[in-house]
Short mmCIF file of C-alpha atoms in Angstrom, two decimals:
data_model
loop_
_atom_site.label_atom_id
_atom_site.label_comp_id
_atom_site.label_asym_id
_atom_site.label_seq_id
_atom_site.Cartn_x
_atom_site.Cartn_y
_atom_site.Cartn_z
CA ALA A 1 79.69 -53.15 -65.89
CA PRO A 2 81.24 -53.48 -62.69
CA LEU A 3 80.91 -56.75 -60.95
CA PRO A 4 78.87 -55.97 -57.89
CA ALA A 5 80.83 -56.25 -54.51
CA THR A 6 79.52 -60.01 -53.73
CA ALA A 7 80.72 -61.16 -56.83
CA THR A 8 84.65 -60.00 -56.24
CA ASP A 9 85.30 -61.39 -52.39
CA GLY A 10 87.51 -63.08 -53.74
CA PRO A 11 88.93 -65.04 -56.88
CA VAL A 12 86.22 -64.03 -60.37
CA HIS A 13 86.12 -66.50 -63.25
CA LEU A 14 86.47 -65.55 -66.61
CA ASP A 15 86.12 -67.25 -69.63
CA VAL A 16 87.91 -65.41 -72.60
CA TYR A 17 87.28 -66.27 -76.75
CA ILE A 18 89.64 -65.32 -79.21
CA ASP A 19 89.27 -66.00 -82.70
CA GLY A 20 90.89 -64.02 -86.00
CA GLY A 21 88.09 -61.04 -85.55
CA SER A 22 86.96 -60.89 -81.70
CA VAL A 23 87.31 -61.52 -78.01
CA GLU A 24 84.31 -61.97 -75.64
CA VAL A 25 84.48 -62.33 -72.16
CA PHE A 26 82.09 -63.57 -69.81
CA ALA A 27 83.07 -62.89 -66.08
CA ALA A 28 81.53 -64.31 -63.01
CA ASP A 29 79.75 -67.36 -64.69
CA GLY A 30 77.76 -65.11 -67.20
CA LEU A 31 76.76 -62.16 -64.76
CA ARG A 32 78.79 -59.75 -66.92
CA THR A 33 79.47 -60.17 -70.92
CA ILE A 34 81.52 -58.04 -73.22
CA THR A 35 82.33 -58.69 -76.95
CA GLN A 36 85.24 -57.17 -78.73
CA LEU A 37 85.59 -56.64 -82.89
CA GLN A 38 89.59 -57.05 -83.12
CA PHE A 39 91.21 -57.40 -86.36
CA PRO A 40 94.77 -56.82 -85.14
CA PRO A 41 98.18 -57.14 -88.12
CA SER A 42 99.06 -60.79 -88.55
CA SER A 43 102.65 -59.85 -86.36
CA VAL A 44 100.63 -60.09 -83.50
CA GLY A 45 101.34 -63.06 -81.09
CA ARG A 46 100.35 -62.26 -77.82
CA ILE A 47 97.87 -61.01 -75.54
CA ASP A 48 98.41 -58.88 -72.65
CA GLY A 49 96.61 -58.34 -69.28
CA PHE A 50 95.92 -55.07 -66.52
CA ALA A 51 94.50 -54.13 -63.80
CA THR A 52 93.38 -50.67 -63.39
CA ASP A 53 92.62 -49.45 -59.75
CA GLY A 54 93.62 -52.80 -57.81
CA VAL A 55 95.81 -55.97 -58.18
CA ALA A 56 95.16 -58.70 -60.54
CA GLU A 57 96.61 -61.96 -60.29
CA LEU A 58 96.11 -65.03 -63.17
CA VAL A 59 95.97 -68.23 -61.40
CA SER A 60 95.10 -70.61 -64.25
CA LEU A 61 95.17 -70.85 -68.10
CA THR A 62 93.69 -73.31 -70.44
CA VAL A 63 94.10 -73.01 -74.05
CA THR A 64 91.30 -75.36 -76.01
CA PRO A 65 91.75 -74.15 -80.09
CA ILE A 66 88.63 -73.36 -81.82
CA ILE A 67 87.96 -75.62 -84.38
#
């Protein structure tokens, strides 16, 4: 679901958790969440992002291994 207009007036903080079988995204401090089960082949070694009907810019990225 889209974020309310007041939540998108500027940068939107995303927390993204990825493991071997799922991707979880928390937007705007949990105002919106999404969980997707994914089972990619083991040969996949990258993550892609895109914007629809707009522009997105990745400002910073922190990778923390899940143990």
